[in-house]
Amino acid sequence: MATARSLGALLRLLQSPSELQDAFALLPTATGLLSILGNPMNISLLASQLLVAPAIWDHAVDLHTCRKILSVFNTAAMAIIRNEESDDPRIPYTKPVKIEREAWVKAIVNGADEKSPRWRHLLLIGGVLLGFEGQDRQGLPLSVRKKLESALVTAAQLAIEELDPHNKIDGLCITMVLNYTFQLLSDFERSKLNYDRLLPVMIDAAYSSPEGLEGGYFLGTIDKDIVEAPGKRFQWPSESDTFARVAAISSSPLISVLGPLSRLIAHAVENVQDPGLVARSVDHIADFVRTLMVQWRLNKLSEVDRAEEAEFLDAESLKATIPSLWKLLRNSLYSVVIILRAVLGRVINDRILAANRSAPFLSMQALHILRNLYFITSRIGSNSSSQHIFVTLTAVDILSQYPDLSENFLRSIKPNELGCIPAHPLERYLDLYFLNTSELFTPVLTPKVSEELLISAAVPYLPAGGDNNLLEIFEAAHSVVLAVFAIPGNALLAAKHLPFYIDNLFAVFPENLSIRQFRLAFKTVLQVTAPPSPIANTQRHLPSILLEVLYDRALHASNKVLPQRAESGAESGTSQTPPLSEQAALTLSLIDGLSFLRVEDLEEWLPLTAQLINTIRESEMRAVCVERFWEALSSGEMDVERACYCVAWWSTKGGRELVLIGNDPGTAESDHQGPYMSGAVAPERESKL
């Protein structure tokens, strides 16, 4: 009787108009009653009333309200499992009449009747399915679970067909429930969903709706709460309205589970019947990321370079508010990349998209999207995500099949002012994206385009290694120039720009260029100029000229130990190489280039290299150079003809003595002096060879 009276009172309160918070206060009671009622008709009645109650639904409904109703059925189902597993009731003489689990599920589902709209039925069915089967609970017999899955998909299908164009809560609710329950559905039930109707709804819910990412406009509103703190630093207070809004977006029912939602959207992209929906989805995402970048540009925070944040942002913002913002932006980036991976996967496998030449345009659009998100990517690294790498390389591979479109794309994203470094950090991030992406297109670009776009964009950054704000772009600029030089068709272009590049290379080393970077750059230049490169046909002696410049620089270089950079320190840590001087580094660079020389040039440069090694006074550095020299001669870097000459030079032409002792034994270390037979080596050096 007490239960019946409680049910009657609850139903009356649900039928009475009231404040929404008062209605929410009734939900725990409803949850408890659903789990203890023994009469199936009462269970169905209460379930039905929860889906139509004026106290709940006669208000502006959002996803938080929908999630609370779903939670009622979810929690009640979990309580049914706990009640059946418990043998010790709290009050034995008031033990409720139990109802069989299958009968309880049937009674609950009967509450999803014609009195309530179809989309609310998803809250009931989805909540019950989550309660019994979520987190691997396996609370239902297989037959009942299959019926429940089928009922959920049927309700979703009918709800999609009845979407209200004037009230988007139904589409948002469908998206939320399917996102929560999709992993519980069998492949057969998933195949019954109408993805052509579902995909646009989910895309809009995730990226444009007030329950999602708001079209990216939230990012621009932050600017009004960015104030100047003591010490002339920017501050974004944690008490501000805009931070509260960012926190609310991050915790919303859709964005808090943006990863699974993105995978659900990706699944829909892979299964839509109309290929045109794929292109329209990409258009929608492109609009979102374009708005996001523009809104970031309007934000004062975008004026602070990542390397300068500690200097220009206050400690509270760096600790509390700004990390929350970047977490939301990072999740948005990952979400977009997941969907683009599905889009490009569809492009690769869909004959219709390939036949109507949509593939290059979708690839181009994907690259534009990645560019607009690069202010986020640059903070975490474009190589940190395998899916991001896949999207980039796949889009480039597809677009590279159309050289004219590739050129048009690069012209559309080239720096606004070629030949100068922009002052705004966002513009520099876009320049970085251009350099990194254009490098991938170098095999399909004409020399004219490579010079006009790539070389011109890279030139301002080539000497910029000393600026911490430009370090990453500096490295990208050197990389793209070397990539242009390495293309066989760019021989004349490489010959034209090599003198400037070499001068710049020596100008920035060692102050602004690490040893590893210098060695790699110089080795690449030598490889470009040596046979079988076309440059070698017209400028036969160019490799020797470059080595002469390097040799002269090494003879007069400092023997002071260079400071270890982070990257070179990591590199040396793996190979246990001691710190090196500028002279030793240049000597190693010369040794790296020996494998590219003709045999007649080796006849001149092997003795010169040996003499240069012996000008290094520090024994550890000299030992590193000797080992590298021996490695270059014997480890297979040389081809057969070069290797044969090197063996003869080492064994019969005095090469071993020249390397290990030098022309004048007095130049060797004092403890190595003494009478040696012809061809003898110092014991400690002999052991290394």
XYZ file of C-alpha atoms in Angstrom:
689
model
C 0.000 0.000 0.000
C 2.844 2.381 0.848
C 4.349 1.778 -2.591
C 1.019 2.392 -4.297
C 0.503 5.637 -2.375
C 4.030 6.769 -3.309
C 3.358 5.974 -6.955
C 0.091 7.921 -6.914
C 1.713 10.946 -5.309
C 4.588 10.872 -7.773
C 2.264 10.679 -10.778
C 0.267 13.660 -9.526
C 3.421 15.711 -9.085
C 4.632 14.780 -12.558
C 1.339 15.951 -14.039
C 1.490 19.292 -12.235
C 3.347 22.186 -13.876
C 6.359 23.149 -11.788
C 9.890 24.431 -11.981
C 12.249 22.127 -13.841
C 14.557 21.741 -10.833
C 11.573 20.639 -8.742
C 10.747 18.047 -11.370
C 14.331 16.795 -11.350
C 14.037 16.325 -7.585
C 11.325 13.738 -8.268
C 13.520 11.571 -10.478
C 15.322 9.662 -7.679
C 11.910 8.627 -6.347
C 10.854 7.502 -9.817
C 14.059 5.485 -10.154
C 13.457 3.729 -6.845
C 9.844 2.913 -7.667
C 10.716 1.471 -11.074
C 13.095 -0.980 -9.412
C 10.679 -2.186 -6.686
C 7.233 -2.136 -8.304
C 5.881 -5.642 -8.770
C 2.880 -4.896 -10.991
C 3.871 -4.707 -14.683
C 1.018 -2.297 -15.411
C 2.287 0.156 -12.775
C 5.810 -0.103 -14.213
C 4.503 0.652 -17.712
C 2.403 3.523 -16.385
C 5.281 5.185 -14.570
C 7.627 4.691 -17.533
C 5.056 6.220 -19.872
C 4.477 9.198 -17.585
C 8.202 9.927 -17.360
C 8.206 10.424 -21.144
C 5.218 12.819 -21.231
C 5.165 14.474 -17.790
C 4.403 18.218 -18.117
C 6.628 18.924 -15.107
C 9.593 17.744 -17.211
C 8.756 18.353 -20.847
C 6.787 21.624 -20.712
C 10.070 23.516 -20.486
C 12.882 24.323 -22.888
C 14.424 20.857 -23.114
C 18.168 20.329 -23.568
C 20.399 17.271 -23.598
C 21.042 17.502 -19.857
C 17.331 16.904 -19.307
C 17.381 14.007 -21.759
C 20.404 12.497 -20.051
C 18.680 12.668 -16.656
C 15.693 10.729 -18.014
C 17.982 8.167 -19.646
C 19.789 7.852 -16.313
C 16.513 7.020 -14.562
C 15.983 3.909 -16.686
C 19.672 3.033 -16.667
C 19.882 3.188 -12.858
C 16.611 1.310 -12.415
C 17.879 -1.554 -14.590
C 21.094 -1.713 -12.593
C 19.031 -1.774 -9.375
C 17.056 -4.746 -10.696
C 20.320 -6.655 -11.083
C 21.465 -5.699 -7.584
C 18.101 -6.611 -6.014
C 18.135 -10.060 -7.567
C 21.702 -10.679 -6.442
C 20.976 -9.590 -2.855
C 19.716 -12.319 -0.505
C 19.479 -10.086 2.557
C 16.778 -7.431 2.203
C 17.241 -4.341 4.321
C 13.858 -4.847 6.078
C 12.876 -8.519 5.757
C 9.186 -8.127 6.571
C 8.718 -5.484 3.844
C 10.482 -7.420 1.120
C 8.940 -6.274 -2.175
C 7.272 -8.641 -4.570
C 9.828 -9.502 -7.210
C 9.126 -9.525 -10.927
C 11.044 -11.590 -13.403
C 13.733 -9.660 -15.228
C 12.314 -10.422 -18.672
C 8.841 -9.373 -17.566
C 10.257 -6.164 -16.075
C 11.976 -5.296 -19.364
C 8.761 -5.963 -21.278
C 6.787 -3.785 -18.874
C 9.274 -0.934 -19.131
C 9.376 -1.034 -22.927
C 5.559 -0.980 -23.025
C 5.855 2.489 -21.536
C 7.251 3.704 -24.870
C 3.772 4.180 -26.306
C 2.056 6.539 -28.726
C 1.566 9.207 -26.051
C 5.232 10.292 -26.368
C 7.279 11.147 -29.468
C 9.536 8.498 -30.922
C 12.802 10.225 -29.996
C 11.942 10.024 -26.291
C 11.484 6.262 -26.655
C 15.217 6.085 -27.266
C 15.832 7.417 -23.757
C 13.807 4.597 -22.254
C 15.087 1.729 -24.414
C 18.648 3.003 -24.461
C 18.689 3.470 -20.691
C 17.441 -0.094 -20.078
C 19.975 -1.560 -22.538
C 22.815 0.366 -20.898
C 21.713 -0.661 -17.426
C 21.644 -4.381 -18.169
C 24.405 -4.701 -20.770
C 26.713 -1.713 -20.289
C 30.234 -2.285 -18.936
C 29.996 -6.011 -19.806
C 27.285 -6.694 -17.227
C 25.499 -9.244 -19.475
C 22.321 -8.917 -17.459
C 19.851 -10.159 -20.073
C 19.222 -13.453 -21.864
C 20.429 -13.317 -25.456
C 16.924 -13.416 -26.881
C 15.785 -10.482 -24.724
C 18.887 -8.477 -25.557
C 18.323 -8.997 -29.283
C 14.739 -7.793 -28.934
C 15.899 -4.742 -26.994
C 18.560 -3.902 -29.610
C 15.986 -4.276 -32.376
C 13.533 -2.044 -30.496
C 16.210 0.627 -30.068
C 17.151 0.629 -33.764
C 13.491 0.664 -34.815
C 12.799 3.605 -32.527
C 15.835 5.413 -33.910
C 14.736 4.776 -37.491
C 11.211 6.071 -36.844
C 12.536 9.053 -34.907
C 14.884 9.991 -37.769
C 11.940 9.930 -40.182
C 9.936 12.243 -37.895
C 12.574 14.908 -37.205
C 11.152 18.330 -36.417
C 12.928 20.985 -38.525
C 11.974 23.679 -35.999
C 13.220 21.911 -32.874
C 16.587 20.174 -33.050
C 16.392 18.486 -29.653
C 15.089 15.311 -31.265
C 18.162 14.981 -33.513
C 20.462 15.802 -30.605
C 18.786 13.169 -28.440
C 19.031 10.518 -31.169
C 22.720 11.322 -31.572
C 23.380 11.137 -27.833
C 21.600 7.814 -27.255
C 23.110 6.116 -30.302
C 26.532 7.330 -29.221
C 26.057 5.792 -25.761
C 24.651 2.485 -27.028
C 26.290 1.914 -30.416
C 28.961 -0.423 -29.035
C 26.205 -2.640 -27.605
C 24.461 -3.141 -30.953
C 25.182 -6.132 -33.163
C 26.483 -5.629 -36.688
C 23.129 -6.741 -38.054
C 21.233 -4.084 -36.105
C 23.783 -1.421 -37.028
C 23.274 -2.213 -40.704
C 19.559 -1.400 -40.377
C 20.213 2.260 -39.478
C 19.527 4.860 -42.157
C 22.955 6.481 -42.240
C 21.958 8.807 -45.071
C 19.505 10.537 -42.731
C 21.617 10.070 -39.630
C 24.969 11.479 -40.846
C 23.863 15.120 -41.382
C 22.112 15.082 -38.012
C 25.213 13.884 -36.163
C 27.564 16.275 -37.968
C 25.335 19.218 -37.099
C 24.953 18.036 -33.494
C 28.690 17.683 -32.925
C 30.028 20.808 -34.620
C 27.263 23.388 -35.003
C 24.637 22.929 -32.318
C 24.544 24.763 -28.957
C 24.962 21.319 -27.361
C 28.123 20.740 -29.384
C 31.027 22.952 -30.409
C 28.787 25.891 -31.357
C 30.297 26.227 -34.804
C 33.585 27.356 -33.246
C 32.213 30.759 -32.210
C 32.884 30.147 -28.509
C 36.582 30.713 -29.212
C 36.146 34.332 -30.240
C 33.976 35.251 -27.259
C 36.835 34.488 -24.893
C 38.567 37.683 -25.965
C 36.268 39.931 -23.948
C 37.427 38.300 -20.714
C 41.161 38.478 -21.500
C 42.419 41.257 -19.219
C 45.791 42.720 -18.358
C 47.272 41.377 -15.126
C 50.091 42.892 -13.046
C 53.386 42.681 -14.896
C 51.747 43.445 -18.243
C 50.616 39.880 -18.759
C 47.398 38.549 -20.217
C 45.011 36.899 -17.779
C 41.937 34.784 -18.399
C 40.269 34.477 -14.986
C 38.732 31.174 -13.975
C 35.719 33.129 -12.614
C 34.908 34.578 -16.045
C 31.718 33.716 -17.919
C 33.623 32.585 -20.981
C 35.673 30.059 -19.028
C 32.452 28.748 -17.503
C 31.108 28.381 -21.033
C 34.198 26.473 -22.187
C 33.893 24.193 -19.152
C 30.201 23.648 -19.934
C 30.986 22.716 -23.542
C 33.684 20.278 -22.422
C 31.275 18.564 -20.001
C 28.241 18.547 -22.314
C 26.631 15.165 -23.112
C 28.080 15.166 -26.630
C 31.499 16.803 -26.284
C 32.438 14.908 -23.118
C 32.314 11.750 -25.281
C 33.519 13.354 -28.503
C 35.903 10.498 -29.287
C 33.222 7.776 -29.510
C 30.890 10.223 -31.267
C 33.558 10.924 -33.892
C 34.015 7.207 -34.478
C 30.233 6.851 -34.855
C 30.206 9.669 -37.428
C 33.150 8.029 -39.196
C 31.197 4.760 -39.311
C 28.269 6.617 -40.858
C 30.578 8.180 -43.460
C 31.769 4.713 -44.434
C 28.219 3.369 -44.777
C 26.131 6.122 -46.391
C 24.558 5.109 -49.687
C 24.708 8.580 -51.234
C 28.353 9.558 -51.935
C 27.277 13.189 -52.142
C 26.681 13.144 -48.393
C 30.396 12.532 -47.884
C 31.251 15.741 -49.715
C 28.562 17.704 -47.864
C 29.876 16.433 -44.537
C 33.376 17.575 -45.436
C 31.957 20.971 -46.436
C 30.308 21.257 -43.032
C 33.528 20.401 -41.196
C 35.490 22.792 -43.428
C 33.137 25.629 -42.459
C 33.550 24.748 -38.797
C 37.360 24.706 -38.797
C 37.529 27.884 -40.902
C 35.382 29.645 -38.322
C 37.472 28.182 -35.523
C 40.683 29.578 -37.008
C 39.154 33.015 -37.650
C 37.799 33.136 -34.107
C 41.234 32.219 -32.759
C 42.757 35.017 -34.805
C 40.362 37.459 -33.086
C 41.472 36.218 -29.665
C 44.272 38.019 -27.797
C 45.695 34.642 -26.799
C 46.620 34.028 -30.443
C 49.098 36.924 -30.262
C 51.296 35.000 -27.817
C 53.734 32.541 -29.325
C 53.945 29.177 -27.627
C 57.574 29.823 -26.647
C 56.582 33.119 -25.000
C 53.602 31.993 -22.942
C 55.503 31.945 -19.655
C 56.526 35.546 -20.293
C 53.221 37.024 -21.449
C 50.560 34.953 -19.651
C 49.960 34.979 -15.901
C 50.527 31.886 -13.773
C 46.862 31.288 -12.900
C 45.821 31.258 -16.541
C 48.670 28.928 -17.483
C 47.692 26.552 -14.710
C 43.892 26.592 -14.814
C 42.049 28.151 -17.715
C 44.322 27.880 -20.752
C 45.044 24.115 -20.379
C 41.278 23.494 -20.335
C 40.866 25.457 -23.546
C 43.683 23.619 -25.299
C 42.288 20.279 -24.174
C 38.962 21.143 -25.803
C 40.705 22.319 -28.973
C 42.907 19.234 -29.034
C 39.850 16.970 -28.738
C 38.216 18.904 -31.569
C 41.275 18.320 -33.745
C 41.327 14.585 -33.033
C 37.600 14.395 -33.762
C 37.998 16.014 -37.177
C 40.986 13.810 -38.039
C 39.008 10.642 -37.207
C 36.261 11.688 -39.600
C 38.711 12.714 -42.336
C 40.354 9.310 -42.072
C 36.982 7.721 -42.810
C 36.363 10.162 -45.673
C 39.672 9.362 -47.364
C 39.159 5.663 -46.742
C 35.824 5.988 -48.521
C 37.479 7.932 -51.355
C 40.033 5.169 -51.871
C 37.440 2.394 -51.976
C 34.442 4.111 -53.589
C 34.375 3.792 -57.380
C 31.684 6.446 -57.709
C 33.750 9.072 -55.923
C 36.736 8.129 -58.059
C 34.742 8.190 -61.297
C 33.334 11.699 -60.876
C 36.732 13.165 -59.967
C 35.643 13.982 -56.430
C 38.763 12.354 -55.013
C 41.248 15.209 -55.649
C 38.823 17.863 -54.464
C 37.992 15.982 -51.261
C 41.723 15.491 -50.702
C 42.359 19.174 -51.283
C 39.585 20.058 -48.852
C 41.003 17.693 -46.242
C 44.374 19.452 -46.504
C 42.690 22.847 -46.161
C 40.967 21.580 -43.013
C 44.275 20.405 -41.553
C 45.794 23.786 -42.389
C 43.071 25.687 -40.546
C 43.629 23.451 -37.526
C 47.414 23.784 -37.625
C 47.507 26.302 -34.789
C 46.378 23.343 -32.648
C 48.460 20.675 -34.405
C 51.665 22.674 -34.003
C 51.369 22.407 -30.208
C 51.166 18.623 -30.140
C 53.106 17.702 -33.281
C 51.688 16.494 -36.576
C 53.477 13.146 -36.115
C 51.953 12.446 -32.710
C 48.877 10.784 -34.245
C 49.041 7.921 -36.720
C 45.625 8.899 -38.057
C 46.811 12.450 -38.688
C 49.790 11.092 -40.629
C 47.488 8.800 -42.624
C 45.125 11.637 -43.541
C 47.974 13.921 -44.613
C 49.881 11.375 -46.677
C 46.762 9.886 -48.264
C 45.422 13.293 -49.268
C 48.814 14.256 -50.703
C 49.121 10.968 -52.607
C 45.684 11.396 -54.193
C 46.176 15.063 -55.042
C 49.665 14.403 -56.430
C 48.053 12.459 -59.261
C 46.790 15.826 -60.537
C 49.823 18.176 -60.832
C 47.744 21.165 -61.942
C 45.455 20.856 -58.942
C 48.455 20.363 -56.687
C 49.929 23.624 -57.923
C 46.594 25.404 -57.465
C 46.361 24.083 -53.938
C 49.847 25.266 -53.004
C 49.172 28.688 -54.478
C 46.008 28.923 -52.403
C 47.873 28.288 -49.133
C 51.165 30.068 -49.863
C 52.293 32.753 -47.376
C 50.498 36.052 -47.802
C 53.783 37.874 -48.358
C 56.535 35.733 -49.824
C 60.006 36.767 -48.750
C 59.264 38.013 -45.247
C 58.486 36.612 -41.806
C 55.032 37.595 -40.502
C 54.750 39.098 -37.045
C 51.631 37.247 -35.908
C 52.167 33.699 -34.546
C 49.120 32.342 -36.385
C 50.540 33.466 -39.723
C 53.815 31.754 -38.879
C 51.968 28.521 -38.055
C 50.330 28.711 -41.487
C 53.766 29.249 -43.040
C 55.005 26.183 -41.186
C 52.115 24.152 -42.546
C 52.883 25.360 -46.054
C 56.539 24.356 -45.786
C 55.820 20.941 -44.284
C 53.076 20.155 -46.789
C 54.706 21.571 -49.908
C 57.750 19.393 -49.264
C 55.559 16.352 -49.937
C 54.602 17.725 -53.356
C 58.131 18.435 -54.632
C 58.257 15.376 -56.958
C 55.282 16.643 -59.017
C 56.059 20.365 -59.131
C 57.840 22.070 -62.019
C 61.131 23.844 -61.300
C 59.435 27.192 -61.918
C 56.758 26.513 -59.311
C 59.308 25.141 -56.846
C 61.386 28.296 -57.151
C 58.448 30.681 -57.173
C 56.640 29.162 -54.208
C 58.821 26.830 -52.153
C 62.214 28.487 -52.341
C 60.712 31.955 -51.948
C 58.746 30.873 -48.891
C 61.745 29.175 -47.287
C 64.401 31.841 -47.867
C 63.348 34.200 -45.009
C 63.502 31.378 -42.475
C 66.826 29.820 -43.513
C 68.967 32.075 -41.256
C 66.413 32.199 -38.424
C 67.649 29.332 -36.263
C 68.713 31.566 -33.381
C 65.126 32.610 -32.663
C 63.345 30.090 -30.423
C 60.000 31.218 -31.830
C 61.121 30.226 -35.322
C 63.149 27.083 -34.621
C 60.592 24.640 -36.001
C 59.955 26.752 -39.112
C 63.712 27.168 -39.539
C 64.152 23.399 -39.698
C 61.174 23.030 -42.047
C 62.636 25.667 -44.383
C 65.952 23.832 -44.648
C 64.117 20.570 -45.187
C 61.972 21.889 -48.043
C 64.961 23.511 -49.785
C 66.915 20.259 -49.639
C 63.852 18.389 -50.915
C 63.672 20.751 -53.902
C 67.392 20.307 -54.602
C 67.077 16.522 -54.446
C 64.568 16.304 -57.325
C 66.497 15.314 -60.504
C 64.455 17.684 -62.661
C 65.514 20.634 -60.507
C 69.201 20.410 -61.421
C 69.451 23.920 -62.882
C 67.435 25.312 -59.999
C 69.705 23.599 -57.463
C 72.838 24.884 -59.217
C 71.427 28.403 -59.155
C 70.583 28.456 -55.444
C 73.284 26.192 -54.012
C 75.876 28.958 -53.473
C 73.430 31.012 -51.452
C 72.322 27.961 -49.489
C 75.888 26.885 -48.675
C 76.783 30.414 -47.542
C 73.724 30.435 -45.327
C 74.513 26.973 -43.987
C 77.970 28.061 -42.826
C 76.552 31.323 -41.493
C 74.103 29.606 -39.114
C 76.460 26.844 -37.940
C 77.262 26.226 -35.145
C 75.374 28.994 -33.308
C 71.918 28.270 -34.748
C 72.226 24.818 -36.249
C 72.905 21.560 -34.459
C 75.698 19.214 -35.518
C 73.226 16.587 -36.667
C 71.288 19.098 -38.770
C 74.429 20.509 -40.364
C 75.788 17.074 -41.238
C 72.474 16.005 -42.736
C 72.126 19.217 -44.753
C 75.669 19.139 -46.124
C 75.462 15.449 -46.934
C 72.240 16.049 -48.854
C 73.840 18.888 -50.813
C 76.778 16.671 -51.773
C 74.431 13.879 -52.801
C 72.502 16.301 -55.005
C 75.652 17.463 -56.785
C 77.349 14.064 -57.201
C 76.685 11.444 -59.934
C 74.194 10.314 -61.053
C 72.621 13.703 -60.378
C 72.096 15.788 -63.560
C 74.093 18.611 -61.951
C 77.192 16.429 -62.108
C 76.957 16.336 -65.914
C 77.397 20.104 -66.213
C 79.372 20.891 -63.063
C 81.657 17.928 -62.629
C 83.863 19.445 -59.947
C 81.123 20.941 -57.773
C 81.369 18.237 -55.031
C 85.106 18.829 -54.733
C 84.563 22.586 -54.595
C 82.038 22.156 -51.785
C 84.451 19.901 -49.901
C 87.236 22.444 -50.342
C 85.058 25.096 -48.725
C 84.277 22.688 -45.891
C 87.933 21.667 -45.550
C 89.131 25.254 -45.340
C 86.459 26.065 -42.752
C 87.471 23.010 -40.704
C 91.168 23.933 -40.726
C 90.413 27.279 -39.142
C 87.480 26.188 -36.952
C 87.427 26.373 -33.186
C 88.350 23.342 -31.140
C 86.146 24.398 -28.216
C 83.403 21.984 -27.240
C 80.019 22.992 -28.643
C 77.029 23.137 -26.265
C 74.818 20.096 -26.573
C 71.352 20.879 -27.929
C 68.377 18.857 -26.763
C 68.054 16.908 -30.004
C 71.770 16.397 -30.529
C 72.112 15.450 -26.880
C 69.513 12.762 -27.348
C 71.262 11.673 -30.489
C 74.634 11.480 -28.815
C 73.135 9.755 -25.825
C 72.053 6.870 -27.970
C 75.440 6.514 -29.687
C 77.576 7.399 -26.632
C 79.420 10.066 -28.655
C 81.371 12.578 -26.565
C 80.791 16.318 -27.028
C 82.310 17.636 -30.229
C 83.958 20.866 -31.297
C 83.134 22.806 -34.443
C 86.287 21.430 -36.063
C 85.347 17.832 -35.268
C 81.797 18.358 -36.525
C 83.012 19.772 -39.829
C 85.475 16.889 -40.175
C 82.644 14.399 -39.663
C 80.631 16.235 -42.330
C 83.526 15.866 -44.758
C 83.777 12.152 -43.997
C 80.003 11.767 -44.577
C 80.460 13.087 -48.121
C 83.271 10.764 -49.222
C 80.909 8.061 -50.471
C 79.539 10.445 -53.135
C 82.917 11.260 -54.750
C 84.310 9.755 -57.924
C 87.307 7.447 -57.536
C 89.651 10.042 -59.033
C 88.391 12.555 -56.470
C 88.842 10.049 -53.649
C 92.505 9.834 -54.584
C 92.802 13.480 -53.571
C 90.366 13.623 -50.669
C 91.234 10.525 -48.673
C 94.712 11.879 -47.733
C 93.300 15.354 -47.084
C 90.656 13.887 -44.782
C 93.276 11.885 -42.911
C 95.385 15.001 -42.427
C 92.361 16.942 -41.236
C 91.596 14.264 -38.675
C 95.089 14.591 -37.254
C 94.705 18.332 -36.768
C 92.157 17.598 -34.033
C 94.039 17.763 -30.748
C 91.472 16.266 -28.371
C 91.943 12.514 -28.350
C 88.274 11.622 -27.784
C 87.075 13.790 -30.651
C 89.823 12.498 -32.914
C 88.880 8.923 -32.011
C 85.262 9.634 -33.014
C 86.436 10.930 -36.391
C 88.765 7.947 -36.921
C 85.963 5.516 -36.167
C 83.594 7.357 -38.510
C 86.286 7.377 -41.215
C 86.798 3.642 -40.864
C 83.044 3.103 -40.910
C 82.698 5.126 -44.133
C 85.371 3.007 -45.817
C 84.319 -0.426 -44.607
C 80.626 -0.561 -43.697
C 79.172 -0.676 -47.219
C 78.510 3.026 -47.794
C 80.814 2.918 -50.818
C 79.960 1.064 -54.005
C 82.278 -1.713 -55.243
C 84.583 0.511 -57.304
C 85.040 3.094 -54.564
C 85.431 0.420 -51.894
C 88.183 -1.354 -53.868
C 90.136 1.859 -54.162
C 89.678 2.629 -50.444
C 90.967 -0.826 -49.484
C 94.033 -0.349 -51.673
C 94.613 3.151 -50.289
C 94.315 1.953 -46.698
C 96.511 -1.123 -47.017
C 99.151 -0.356 -49.656
C 99.238 3.406 -50.149
C 99.941 4.456 -46.596
C 96.389 5.334 -45.688
C 96.426 3.489 -42.374
C 99.616 5.227 -41.248
C 98.339 8.587 -42.399
C 95.092 8.246 -40.452
C 96.456 6.732 -37.245
C 99.825 8.471 -37.007
C 99.808 11.368 -39.453
C 102.581 12.780 -41.650
C 104.634 13.781 -38.617
C 104.637 11.398 -35.674
C 105.368 14.369 -33.438
C 101.865 15.638 -33.983
C 100.457 12.569 -32.304
C 100.009 12.290 -28.599
C 103.184 12.089 -26.566
C 102.312 8.692 -25.150
C 102.038 7.311 -28.690
C 105.560 8.338 -29.699
C 108.240 5.743 -30.136
C 109.944 3.576 -32.743
C 107.387 1.690 -34.845
C 107.909 -0.731 -37.719
C 106.430 0.219 -41.045
C 102.667 -0.197 -40.915
C 102.530 -0.433 -37.131
C 99.663 1.189 -35.208
C 99.262 2.352 -31.663
C 97.938 -0.552 -29.554
C 94.878 1.252 -28.231
C 93.913 2.399 -31.739
C 94.642 -0.968 -33.268
C 92.087 -2.544 -30.945
C 89.353 -0.375 -32.444
C 90.103 -1.443 -35.967
